[in-house]
Coordinates of C-alpha atoms and ligand atoms in Angstrom, one line a residue:
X1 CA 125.8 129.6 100.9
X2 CA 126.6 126.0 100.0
X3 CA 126.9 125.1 103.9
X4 CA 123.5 125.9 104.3
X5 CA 121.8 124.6 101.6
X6 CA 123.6 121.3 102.7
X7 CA 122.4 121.5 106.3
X8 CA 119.1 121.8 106.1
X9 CA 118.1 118.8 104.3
X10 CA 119.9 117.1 107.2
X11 CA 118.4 119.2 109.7
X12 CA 114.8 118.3 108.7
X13 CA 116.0 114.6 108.5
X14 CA 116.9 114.3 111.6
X15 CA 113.7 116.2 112.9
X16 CA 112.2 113.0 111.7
X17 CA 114.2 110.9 113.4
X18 CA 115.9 109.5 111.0
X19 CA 119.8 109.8 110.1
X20 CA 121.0 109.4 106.2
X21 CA 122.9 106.8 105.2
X22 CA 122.8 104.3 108.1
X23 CA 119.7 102.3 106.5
X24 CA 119.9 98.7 106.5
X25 CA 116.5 96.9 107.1
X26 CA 116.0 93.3 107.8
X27 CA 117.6 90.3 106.3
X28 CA 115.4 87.0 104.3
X29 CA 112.8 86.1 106.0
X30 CA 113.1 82.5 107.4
X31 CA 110.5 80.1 108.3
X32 CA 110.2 79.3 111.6
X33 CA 107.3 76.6 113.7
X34 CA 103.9 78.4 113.5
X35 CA 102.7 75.7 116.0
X36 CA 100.8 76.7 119.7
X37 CA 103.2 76.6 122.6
X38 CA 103.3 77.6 125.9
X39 CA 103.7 81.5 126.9
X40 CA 104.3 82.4 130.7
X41 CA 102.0 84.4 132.3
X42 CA 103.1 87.3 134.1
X43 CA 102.4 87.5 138.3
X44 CA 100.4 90.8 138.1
X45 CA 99.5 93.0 141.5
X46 CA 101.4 95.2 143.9
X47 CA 105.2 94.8 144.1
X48 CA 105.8 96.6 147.8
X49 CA 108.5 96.1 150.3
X50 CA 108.3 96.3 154.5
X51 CA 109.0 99.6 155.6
X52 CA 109.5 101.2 152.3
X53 CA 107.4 104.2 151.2
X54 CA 107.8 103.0 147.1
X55 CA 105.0 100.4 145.3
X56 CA 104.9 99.2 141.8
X57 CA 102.0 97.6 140.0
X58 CA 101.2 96.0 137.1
X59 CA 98.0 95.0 137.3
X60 CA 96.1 96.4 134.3
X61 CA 95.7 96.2 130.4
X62 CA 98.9 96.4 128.3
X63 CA 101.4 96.0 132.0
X64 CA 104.5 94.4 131.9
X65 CA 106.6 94.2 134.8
X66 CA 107.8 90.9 136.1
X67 CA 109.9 91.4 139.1
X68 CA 111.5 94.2 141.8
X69 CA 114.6 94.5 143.8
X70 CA 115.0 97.1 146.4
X71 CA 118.8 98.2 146.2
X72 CA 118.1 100.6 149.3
X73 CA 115.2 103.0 149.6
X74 CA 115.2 105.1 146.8
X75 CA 116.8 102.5 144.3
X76 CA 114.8 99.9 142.4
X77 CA 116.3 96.8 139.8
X78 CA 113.0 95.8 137.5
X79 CA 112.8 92.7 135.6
X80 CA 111.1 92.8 132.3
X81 CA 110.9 89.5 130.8
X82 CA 109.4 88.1 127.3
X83 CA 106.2 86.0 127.1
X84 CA 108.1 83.2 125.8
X85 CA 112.0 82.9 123.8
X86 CA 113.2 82.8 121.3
X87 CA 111.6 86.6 120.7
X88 CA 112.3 89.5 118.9
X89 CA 114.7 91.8 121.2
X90 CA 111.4 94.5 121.2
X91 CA 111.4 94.5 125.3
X92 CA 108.1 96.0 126.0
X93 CA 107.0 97.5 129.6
X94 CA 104.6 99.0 131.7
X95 CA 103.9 99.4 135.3
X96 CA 102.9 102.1 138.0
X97 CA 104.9 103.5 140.7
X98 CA 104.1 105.6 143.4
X99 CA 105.3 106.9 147.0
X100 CA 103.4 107.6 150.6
X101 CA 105.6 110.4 150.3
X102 CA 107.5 112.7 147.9
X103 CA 111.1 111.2 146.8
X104 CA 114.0 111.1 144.1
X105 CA 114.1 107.2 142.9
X106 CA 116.6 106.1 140.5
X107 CA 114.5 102.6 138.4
X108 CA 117.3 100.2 137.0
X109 CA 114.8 98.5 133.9
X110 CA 116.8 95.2 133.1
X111 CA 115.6 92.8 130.4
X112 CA 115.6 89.0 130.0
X113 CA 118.1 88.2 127.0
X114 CA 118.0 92.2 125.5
X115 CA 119.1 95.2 125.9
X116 CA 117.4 98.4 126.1
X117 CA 115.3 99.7 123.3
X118 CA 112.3 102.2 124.6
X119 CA 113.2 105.2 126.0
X120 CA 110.3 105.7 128.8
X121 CA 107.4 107.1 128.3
X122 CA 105.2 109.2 131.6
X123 CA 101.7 109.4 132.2
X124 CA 99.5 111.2 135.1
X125 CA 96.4 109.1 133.5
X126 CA 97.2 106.7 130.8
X127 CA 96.3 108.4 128.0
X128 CA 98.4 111.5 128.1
X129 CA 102.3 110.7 127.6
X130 CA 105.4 112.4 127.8
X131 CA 108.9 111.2 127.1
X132 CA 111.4 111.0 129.8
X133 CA 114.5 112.9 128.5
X134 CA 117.8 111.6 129.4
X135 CA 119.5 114.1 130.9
X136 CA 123.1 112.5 129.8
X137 CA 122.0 109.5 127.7
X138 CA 125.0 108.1 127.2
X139 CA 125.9 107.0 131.2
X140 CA 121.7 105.9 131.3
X141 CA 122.4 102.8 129.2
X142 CA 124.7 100.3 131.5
X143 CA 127.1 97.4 129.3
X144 CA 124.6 94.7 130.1
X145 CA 121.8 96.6 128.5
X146 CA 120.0 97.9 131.5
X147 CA 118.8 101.5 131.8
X148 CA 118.8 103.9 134.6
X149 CA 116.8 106.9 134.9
X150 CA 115.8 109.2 137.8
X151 CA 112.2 110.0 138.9
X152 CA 110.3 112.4 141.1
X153 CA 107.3 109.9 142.9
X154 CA 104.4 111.0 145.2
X155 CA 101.0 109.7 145.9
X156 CA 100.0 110.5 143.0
X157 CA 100.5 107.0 140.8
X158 CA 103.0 107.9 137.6
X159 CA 102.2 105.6 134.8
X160 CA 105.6 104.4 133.0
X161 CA 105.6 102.6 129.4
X162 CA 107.8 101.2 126.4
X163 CA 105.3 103.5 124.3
X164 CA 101.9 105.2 124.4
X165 CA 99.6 102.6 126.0
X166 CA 97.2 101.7 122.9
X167 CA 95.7 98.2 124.5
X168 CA 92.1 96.9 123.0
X169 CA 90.2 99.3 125.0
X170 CA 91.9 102.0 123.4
X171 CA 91.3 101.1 119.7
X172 CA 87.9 100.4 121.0
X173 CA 87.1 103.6 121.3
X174 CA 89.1 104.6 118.4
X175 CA 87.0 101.8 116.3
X176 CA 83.9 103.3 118.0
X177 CA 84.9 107.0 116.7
X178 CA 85.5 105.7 113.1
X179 CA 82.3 104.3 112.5
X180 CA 80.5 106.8 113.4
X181 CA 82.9 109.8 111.4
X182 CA 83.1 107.2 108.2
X183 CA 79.5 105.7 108.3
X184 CA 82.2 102.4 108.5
X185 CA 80.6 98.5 109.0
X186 CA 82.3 96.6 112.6
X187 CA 82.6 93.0 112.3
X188 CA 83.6 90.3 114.5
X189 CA 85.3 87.8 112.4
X190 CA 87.0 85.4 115.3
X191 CA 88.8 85.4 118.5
X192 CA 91.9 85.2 119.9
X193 CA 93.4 82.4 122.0
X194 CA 91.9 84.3 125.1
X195 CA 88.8 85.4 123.5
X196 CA 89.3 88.8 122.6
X197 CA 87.6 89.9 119.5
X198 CA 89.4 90.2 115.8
X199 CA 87.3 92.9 114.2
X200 CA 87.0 94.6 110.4
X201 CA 86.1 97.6 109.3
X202 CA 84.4 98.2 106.1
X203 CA 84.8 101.3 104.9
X204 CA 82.9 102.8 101.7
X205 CA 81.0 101.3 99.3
X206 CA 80.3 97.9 100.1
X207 CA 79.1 96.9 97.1
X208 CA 82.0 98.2 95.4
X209 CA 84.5 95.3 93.9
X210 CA 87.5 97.3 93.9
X211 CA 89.0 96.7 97.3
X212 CA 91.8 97.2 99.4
X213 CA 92.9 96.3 103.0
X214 CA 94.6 97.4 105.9
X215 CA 95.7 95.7 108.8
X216 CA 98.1 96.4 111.9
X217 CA 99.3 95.2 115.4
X218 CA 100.3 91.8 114.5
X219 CA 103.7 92.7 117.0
X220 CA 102.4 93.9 120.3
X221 CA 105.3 97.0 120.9
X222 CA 104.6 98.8 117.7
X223 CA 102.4 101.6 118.7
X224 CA 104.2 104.0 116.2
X225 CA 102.7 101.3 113.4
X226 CA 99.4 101.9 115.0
X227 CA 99.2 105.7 115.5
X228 CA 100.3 105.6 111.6
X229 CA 97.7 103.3 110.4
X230 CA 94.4 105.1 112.3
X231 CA 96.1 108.8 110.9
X232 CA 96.1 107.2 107.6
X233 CA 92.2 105.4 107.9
X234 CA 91.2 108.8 109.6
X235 CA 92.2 110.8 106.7
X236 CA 90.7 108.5 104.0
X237 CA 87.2 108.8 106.2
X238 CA 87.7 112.6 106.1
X239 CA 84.4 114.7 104.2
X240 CA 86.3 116.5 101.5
X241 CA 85.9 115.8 97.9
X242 CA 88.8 113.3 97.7
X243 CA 88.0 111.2 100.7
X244 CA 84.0 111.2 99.9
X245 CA 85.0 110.2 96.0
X246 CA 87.0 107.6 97.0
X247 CA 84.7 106.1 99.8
X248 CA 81.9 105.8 97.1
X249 CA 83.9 104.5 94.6
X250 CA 86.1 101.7 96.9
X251 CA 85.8 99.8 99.8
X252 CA 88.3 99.3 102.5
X253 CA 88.8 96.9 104.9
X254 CA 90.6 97.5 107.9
X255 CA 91.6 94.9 111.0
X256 CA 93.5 97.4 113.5
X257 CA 94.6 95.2 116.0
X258 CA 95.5 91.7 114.8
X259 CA 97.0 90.7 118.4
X260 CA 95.2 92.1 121.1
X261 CA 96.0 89.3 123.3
X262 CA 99.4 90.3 122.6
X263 CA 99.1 94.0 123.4
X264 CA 97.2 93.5 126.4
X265 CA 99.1 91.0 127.7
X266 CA 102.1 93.2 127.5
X267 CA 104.0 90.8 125.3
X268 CA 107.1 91.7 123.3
X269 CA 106.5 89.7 119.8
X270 CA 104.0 86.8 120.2
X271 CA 100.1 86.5 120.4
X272 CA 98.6 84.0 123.4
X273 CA 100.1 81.1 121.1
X274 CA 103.8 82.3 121.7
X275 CA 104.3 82.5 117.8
X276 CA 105.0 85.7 115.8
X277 CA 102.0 86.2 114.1
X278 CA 103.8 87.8 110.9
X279 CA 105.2 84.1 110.6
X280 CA 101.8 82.5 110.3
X281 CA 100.8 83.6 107.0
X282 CA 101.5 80.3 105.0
X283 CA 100.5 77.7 108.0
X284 CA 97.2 79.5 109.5
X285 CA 98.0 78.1 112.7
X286 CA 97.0 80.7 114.6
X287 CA 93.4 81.8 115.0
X288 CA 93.9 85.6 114.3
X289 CA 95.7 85.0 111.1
X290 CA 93.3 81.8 110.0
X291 CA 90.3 85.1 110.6
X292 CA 92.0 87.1 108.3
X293 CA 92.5 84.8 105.6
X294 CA 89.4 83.0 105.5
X295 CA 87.6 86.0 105.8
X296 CA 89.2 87.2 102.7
X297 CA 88.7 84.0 101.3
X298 CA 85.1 84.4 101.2
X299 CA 85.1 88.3 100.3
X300 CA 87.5 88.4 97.7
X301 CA 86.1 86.3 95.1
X302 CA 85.2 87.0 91.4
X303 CA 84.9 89.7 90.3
X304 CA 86.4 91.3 93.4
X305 CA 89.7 92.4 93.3
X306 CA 92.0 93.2 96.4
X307 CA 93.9 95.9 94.8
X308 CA 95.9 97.1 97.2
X309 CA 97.3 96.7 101.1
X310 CA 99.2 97.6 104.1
X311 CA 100.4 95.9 107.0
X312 CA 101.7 98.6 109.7
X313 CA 104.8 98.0 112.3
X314 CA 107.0 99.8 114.2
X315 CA 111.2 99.6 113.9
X316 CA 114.1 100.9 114.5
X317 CA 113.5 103.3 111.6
X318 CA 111.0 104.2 109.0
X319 CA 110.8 102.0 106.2
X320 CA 108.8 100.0 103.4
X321 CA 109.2 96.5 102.5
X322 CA 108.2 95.9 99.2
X323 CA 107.4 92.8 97.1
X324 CA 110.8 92.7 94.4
X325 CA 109.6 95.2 91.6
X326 CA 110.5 92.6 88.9
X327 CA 107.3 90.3 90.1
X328 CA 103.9 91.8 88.8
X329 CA 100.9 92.3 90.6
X330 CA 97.3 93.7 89.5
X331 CA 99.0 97.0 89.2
X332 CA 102.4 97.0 88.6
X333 CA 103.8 100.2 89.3
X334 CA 101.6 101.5 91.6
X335 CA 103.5 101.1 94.4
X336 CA 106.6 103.1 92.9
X337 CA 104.5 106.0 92.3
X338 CA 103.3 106.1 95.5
X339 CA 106.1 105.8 97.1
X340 CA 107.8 108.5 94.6
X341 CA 104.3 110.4 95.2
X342 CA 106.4 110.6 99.2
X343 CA 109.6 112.4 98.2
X344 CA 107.7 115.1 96.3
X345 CA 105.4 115.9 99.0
X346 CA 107.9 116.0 101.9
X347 CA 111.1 118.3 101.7
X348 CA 114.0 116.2 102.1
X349 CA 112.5 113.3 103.5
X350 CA 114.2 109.9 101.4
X351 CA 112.1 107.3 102.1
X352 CA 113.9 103.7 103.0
X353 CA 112.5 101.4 100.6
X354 CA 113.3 97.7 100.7
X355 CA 112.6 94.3 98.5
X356 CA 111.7 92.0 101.1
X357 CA 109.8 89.2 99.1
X358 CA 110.6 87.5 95.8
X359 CA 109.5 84.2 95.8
X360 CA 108.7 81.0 98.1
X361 CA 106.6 80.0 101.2
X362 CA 104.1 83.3 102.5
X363 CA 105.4 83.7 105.8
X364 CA 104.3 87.4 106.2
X365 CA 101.1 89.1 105.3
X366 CA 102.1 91.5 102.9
X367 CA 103.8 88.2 100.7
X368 CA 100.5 86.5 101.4
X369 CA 98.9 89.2 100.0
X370 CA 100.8 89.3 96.9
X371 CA 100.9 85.8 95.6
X372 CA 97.3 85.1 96.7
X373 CA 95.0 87.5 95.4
X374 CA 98.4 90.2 93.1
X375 CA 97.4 92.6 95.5
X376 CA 100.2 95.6 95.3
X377 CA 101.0 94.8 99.1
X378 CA 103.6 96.5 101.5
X379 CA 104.5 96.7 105.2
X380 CA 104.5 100.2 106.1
X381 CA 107.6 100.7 109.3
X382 CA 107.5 103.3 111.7
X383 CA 110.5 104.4 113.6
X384 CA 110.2 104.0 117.3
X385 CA 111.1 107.6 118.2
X386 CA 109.5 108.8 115.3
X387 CA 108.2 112.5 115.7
X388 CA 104.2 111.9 116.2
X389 CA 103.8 114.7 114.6
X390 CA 105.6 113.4 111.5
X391 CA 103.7 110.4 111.6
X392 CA 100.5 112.3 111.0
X393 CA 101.4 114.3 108.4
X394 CA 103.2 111.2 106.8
X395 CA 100.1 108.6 107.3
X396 CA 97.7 112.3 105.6
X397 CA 100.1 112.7 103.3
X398 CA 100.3 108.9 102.0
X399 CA 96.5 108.2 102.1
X400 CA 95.6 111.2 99.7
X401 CA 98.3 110.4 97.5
X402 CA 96.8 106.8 97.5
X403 CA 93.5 107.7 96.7
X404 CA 94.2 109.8 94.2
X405 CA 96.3 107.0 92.6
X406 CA 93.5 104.7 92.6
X407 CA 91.0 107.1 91.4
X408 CA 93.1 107.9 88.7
X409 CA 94.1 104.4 87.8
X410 CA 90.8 102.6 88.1
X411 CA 88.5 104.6 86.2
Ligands
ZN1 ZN1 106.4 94.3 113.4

């Protein structure tokens, strides 16, 4: 009897992709140069070879693919490489492949200065994925941090990808849907390097002055951060009592893509500037994070108060990164019920919850966040592999308990 009351806490655990005991989470974060430098772009069009029936491309939103090497007809070495080092070892790719005629390839993926981290994703169209299961993981990943998997390729053109493809156009439409479900306000409140848009949403009351914010994608790769965040704004624009209460008694702002240069570029870390955007928030040197923050600026002013907000990412892991417990925001304590609010709700699910600011220079949002306005602020980690499924019910599951949180505590 004991054996199986101890399994199955394990069992659901690992459902989630996640293994007890093995959480560590980052280190200090250290200041780094926020300042423009150069990113290389990527050659983007057919990769074929004379007399071989086998053609890659990368010539769309999102691709990464920055060289092939036929070994011999049905082998192929790719070269992914990073928009500009030194970069965060999250190799992000994405390419097509296809064949005049049906044939078993083997695709070698090997990375500029990192090993393998995504296990591919396959798509007929883009939008649909599937992931490739290893057949016998461990002989897949080779000592220099390459991967090898086998494909079946035809005419038809198989889409292959780090993650889901979620590029600009995507959260377009997603944006689009949102507005329209929510009754939400779209904003353009600057561009990127290249031009691309930096929208918010408004959600709610707008004349409310209890306020709160979300924002994601500042890391190109983290699509996991990005299916969590719209589950989570989905549910709070939702018509049941709770959702409808808290839209007319709050108003949230949401930016879902903070570095679409980035994701449709196909980078691995950086925005068109080559700098980690997550680094920026003390410099404004970049002109996604100088939107956000003078846009703020000007919205949250007397008697406005930013009470609470999320920055989403993707990791190796789920996890929160908290502002150190012992400094006190506009609602100390809020944060620990929420996240307390987690293991109640999900059976046997711990979640991995970590100080990651106490004091000194902003160099990420959430700190920003924090020490500028006392917002309760966190960065919200999703695992790379993940269960979407989990994910949803997670990002549900956290956005009532939220709501309700506020409700209660802002009477
Ligand atoms: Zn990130």
């Amino acid at each position: 009897m004991n054996k199986l009351v101890l399994i199955f806490p394990f069992l659901s655990l690992v459902a989630h992709g996640q293994l007890p005991g093995k959480f560590e989470g980052q280190g200090p974060i250290k200041g780094v140069s926020t300042e423009t430098r150069p990113v290389l772009n990527q050659w983007k069009g057919v990769f074929s070879f004379p007399g071989a029936n086998v053609f890659f491309r990368n010539d769309f939103t999102g691709a990464r693919l920055n060289g092939v090497a036929r070994v011999n007809d049905s082998t192929f070495t790719l070269l992914i490489a990073a928009e500009n080092t030194p970069v965060n070892a999250s190799p992000w790719y994405a390419f097509k492949v296809w064949s005049k005629t049906p044939v078993s390839i083997t695709l070698r993926l090997t990375y500029q200065n990192a090993r393998h981290r995504y296990t591919p994703r396959l798509s007929s169209n883009g939008r649909d994925w599937r992931s490739a299961v290893p057949d016998r993981a461990d002989q897949q990943l080779d000592t220099s941090g390459g991967y090898s998997f086998k494909l079946e390729v035809d005419r038809d053109t198989t889409w292959i990808a780090a993650q889901e493809l979620l590029t600009s156009r995507e959260t377009d439409e997603w944006i689009s849907g949102i507005v329209k479900k929510a009754g939400a306000l779209r904003q353009t409140i600057g561009v990127s390097h290249l031009g691309r848009k930096i929208e918010v949403l408004s959600i709610g009351n707008l004349k409310s002055a209890d306020r709160l914010l979300v924002i994601g994608r500042q890391h190109p790769p983290e699509v996991t951060g990005q299916l969590a965040q719209q589950a989570f704004i989905e549910r709070i624009g939702e018509d049941d009592s709770l959702a409808l209460a808290f839209r007319r008694r709050f108003l949230l702002y949401v930016v879902p893509q903070m570095n679409p240069d980035g994701v449709d570029e196909g980078f691995w870390r950086h925005n068109s500037g080559g700098v980690d955007l997550n680094r920026d928030w003390h410099a404004f040197n970049q002109p996604e994070t100088k939107a956000v923050s003078d846009f703020l600026r000007k919205e949250i002013t007397a008697p406005v108060k930013l009470w609470f907000a999320l920055d989403f990412h993707s990791t190796h892991e789920d996890i929160f990164y908290i502002v150190d417990p012992q400094l006190k925001g506009l609602l100390p304590g809020l944060t620990q019920s929420w996240l307390k609010n987690f293991e109640h709700s999900i059976p046997g699910y711990v979640p991995n919850i970590k100080p990651l600011y106490s004091d000194g220079p902003t160099y990420t949002s959430f700190s920003y966040f924090f020490k500028t306005y006392g917002t309760e602020a966190l960065v919200y980690e999703i695992g790379d592999n993940t269960s979407r499924e989990f994910i949803l019910r997670k990002s549900q599951l956290a956005a009532e308990s939220l709501m309700r949180l506020l409700l209660n505590d802002l009477k």
